[in-house]
Amino acid sequence: MKLFRICLVSLLAFAMFACSTPKNAPANLQGVDFPDWVTQGSGKFAGDAGRVFHGVGSVNGIKNEALARTTAANRARNEIAKVFEVYSASLMKDYMAATTAGDMTASSEEQHVEQAIKTFTAQTLSGIEVAEFWFHPNGDEVYALAQMDLEKFKNAMDNMKELSSAVRDYVRKNADRVHMDLENEEEKHATP
């Protein structure tokens, strides 16, 4: 009976651990209890708070907590801004070499990959709030969740003096469409 209890407790503990981390979680999150939004990424979401755009930003390797929080928050805000307008230029260089000499059993391999991405987003978006921060237990990574309520955003359009009334009307009208387009695109790519 005692062996049965030990096996049962072990099985339950394993089941709880196995279910605690989604299978699609990146390696640095395996075995870690984290909020769902960390892996949901950026995009549109509908829930109790209404329709919102979420932006998830993260940073690792910055020991200064205030700087890490600010950097993650700015990256999260930028993710939301990218939904509206983005100019992006990308350059990637990839170099690989393998050298074998002598009896062909010893080889020397090297690889060098560089990627430079320059993303320019020029948006003044009112109403983006950083709703939550999550600190990875390893102490080396910070995640930030920024969100912008769709209705608040449309109302803020009225207060943007630098925009002409035609632009304000266009943005207000198309904010719903952008949210719906993202929803339709996600449905196309949803796994059955």
XYZ file of C-alpha atoms in Angstrom:
192
model
C 0.000 0.000 0.000
C 2.849 2.370 0.842
C 4.489 1.687 -2.528
C 1.159 2.419 -4.248
C 0.906 5.814 -2.495
C 4.463 6.727 -3.429
C 3.816 5.805 -7.053
C 0.525 7.726 -7.075
C 2.072 10.856 -5.542
C 4.993 10.654 -7.981
C 2.634 10.271 -10.925
C 0.509 13.228 -9.809
C 3.592 15.398 -9.268
C 4.867 14.502 -12.724
C 1.473 15.243 -14.294
C 1.280 18.645 -12.603
C 4.797 19.546 -13.745
C 4.195 18.284 -17.272
C 1.041 20.390 -17.575
C 2.535 23.536 -16.098
C 4.571 24.546 -19.142
C 3.087 24.647 -22.639
C 4.813 22.379 -25.138
C 5.477 25.330 -27.431
C 7.303 27.313 -24.749
C 10.843 28.317 -25.686
C 13.722 26.511 -24.005
C 14.332 29.321 -21.503
C 10.758 28.928 -20.208
C 10.628 25.133 -19.931
C 9.785 24.115 -16.382
C 8.988 27.716 -15.374
C 5.582 29.015 -14.306
C 4.936 32.112 -16.434
C 1.893 34.194 -17.439
C 0.139 33.157 -20.664
C 0.775 36.518 -22.305
C 4.539 35.908 -22.293
C 4.213 33.374 -25.126
C 1.071 34.738 -26.789
C 3.086 37.474 -28.397
C 1.756 40.707 -29.785
C -1.510 41.223 -31.617
C -5.165 41.790 -31.025
C -7.115 40.220 -28.213
C -10.693 40.387 -27.024
C -11.648 39.684 -23.458
C -13.309 41.019 -20.349
C -11.687 44.416 -20.854
C -12.999 44.702 -24.418
C -10.961 44.706 -27.590
C -7.309 45.577 -27.095
C -4.009 45.423 -28.892
C -1.253 43.719 -26.898
C 2.444 44.221 -27.286
C 4.951 41.970 -25.556
C 8.504 43.163 -25.107
C 11.405 41.477 -23.403
C 15.029 42.069 -22.600
C 17.731 39.930 -21.065
C 21.211 40.503 -19.789
C 20.603 43.943 -18.263
C 21.416 43.846 -14.556
C 20.019 47.313 -13.796
C 16.370 46.523 -12.970
C 15.043 50.004 -13.788
C 16.765 50.003 -17.172
C 15.568 46.461 -17.909
C 11.943 47.372 -17.058
C 12.067 50.523 -19.181
C 13.610 48.682 -22.120
C 11.053 45.851 -21.986
C 8.200 48.379 -21.679
C 9.441 50.414 -24.652
C 9.765 47.263 -26.735
C 6.219 46.252 -25.789
C 4.869 49.687 -26.764
C 6.768 49.490 -30.039
C 5.160 46.124 -30.807
C 1.761 47.824 -30.688
C 2.960 50.703 -32.864
C 4.182 48.192 -35.462
C 0.600 47.038 -35.981
C -0.215 50.446 -37.404
C 2.819 51.396 -39.482
C 6.249 49.901 -39.880
C 9.181 50.483 -42.156
C 11.655 47.665 -41.863
C 14.959 47.007 -43.576
C 16.772 43.752 -43.022
C 20.239 42.516 -43.891
C 21.518 39.054 -43.116
C 24.969 37.625 -43.764
C 25.575 33.928 -43.348
C 28.980 32.250 -43.628
C 29.805 28.581 -43.094
C 32.983 26.667 -43.810
C 34.135 23.110 -43.245
C 37.711 21.989 -43.830
C 38.895 18.400 -43.804
C 42.528 17.404 -44.234
C 44.685 14.317 -44.086
C 42.815 11.083 -43.394
C 39.412 12.808 -43.632
C 38.499 11.968 -40.017
C 39.282 15.342 -38.511
C 37.486 18.420 -39.667
C 37.399 22.039 -38.730
C 34.097 23.805 -38.991
C 33.152 27.379 -38.473
C 30.005 29.347 -38.803
C 29.294 33.036 -38.563
C 25.855 34.576 -38.846
C 25.089 38.264 -38.668
C 21.676 39.775 -38.836
C 20.948 43.450 -38.777
C 17.395 44.643 -38.669
C 16.508 48.261 -38.674
C 12.897 48.903 -37.888
C 11.501 52.375 -37.946
C 8.109 53.038 -36.469
C 6.862 56.591 -36.401
C 3.699 56.685 -34.382
C 2.321 58.837 -31.657
C -0.145 56.532 -29.988
C -2.096 57.704 -26.996
C -3.471 55.261 -24.506
C -0.806 52.559 -24.506
C -0.385 51.331 -20.953
C 2.094 48.835 -19.589
C -0.261 46.491 -17.780
C 2.151 43.971 -16.346
C 5.783 42.984 -15.922
C 7.083 39.467 -15.384
C 10.592 38.697 -14.177
C 12.047 35.327 -15.153
C 13.139 33.413 -12.037
C 16.700 33.265 -13.402
C 16.836 37.029 -12.767
C 18.214 37.724 -16.219
C 15.089 38.407 -18.279
C 12.189 40.859 -18.005
C 8.938 40.738 -19.974
C 6.461 43.600 -20.319
C 2.860 43.529 -21.499
C 1.610 46.766 -23.023
C -1.963 47.184 -24.121
C -4.031 49.716 -25.942
C -7.797 49.660 -25.602
C -9.368 50.041 -29.034
C -12.210 52.288 -27.868
C -9.881 54.560 -25.885
C -7.639 54.803 -28.913
C -10.507 55.846 -31.164
C -11.581 58.466 -28.613
C -8.009 59.761 -28.355
C -8.065 60.451 -32.082
C -10.361 63.409 -31.358
C -7.676 64.984 -29.168
C -4.821 64.708 -31.649
C -4.570 68.279 -32.875
C -1.712 67.578 -35.292
C -3.913 65.309 -37.399
C -6.343 66.734 -39.878
C -9.985 65.855 -39.343
C -9.887 63.642 -42.450
C -6.964 61.630 -41.061
C -8.620 61.343 -37.635
C -11.829 60.062 -39.248
C -9.893 57.602 -41.390
C -7.923 56.210 -38.440
C -11.005 55.986 -36.222
C -12.937 54.201 -38.966
C -10.116 51.803 -39.806
C -9.058 50.930 -36.256
C -11.929 48.435 -36.084
C -11.000 47.070 -39.502
C -7.362 46.522 -38.488
C -8.493 44.608 -35.405
C -10.881 42.496 -37.526
C -8.224 41.881 -40.218
C -5.812 40.581 -37.594
C -8.531 38.351 -36.173
C -9.310 36.930 -39.632
C -5.627 36.347 -40.350
C -5.188 34.484 -37.053
C -8.194 32.292 -37.850
C -6.635 31.350 -41.208
C -3.489 30.165 -39.468
C -5.148 28.532 -36.465
C -4.475 24.851 -36.140
C -7.600 22.694 -36.377
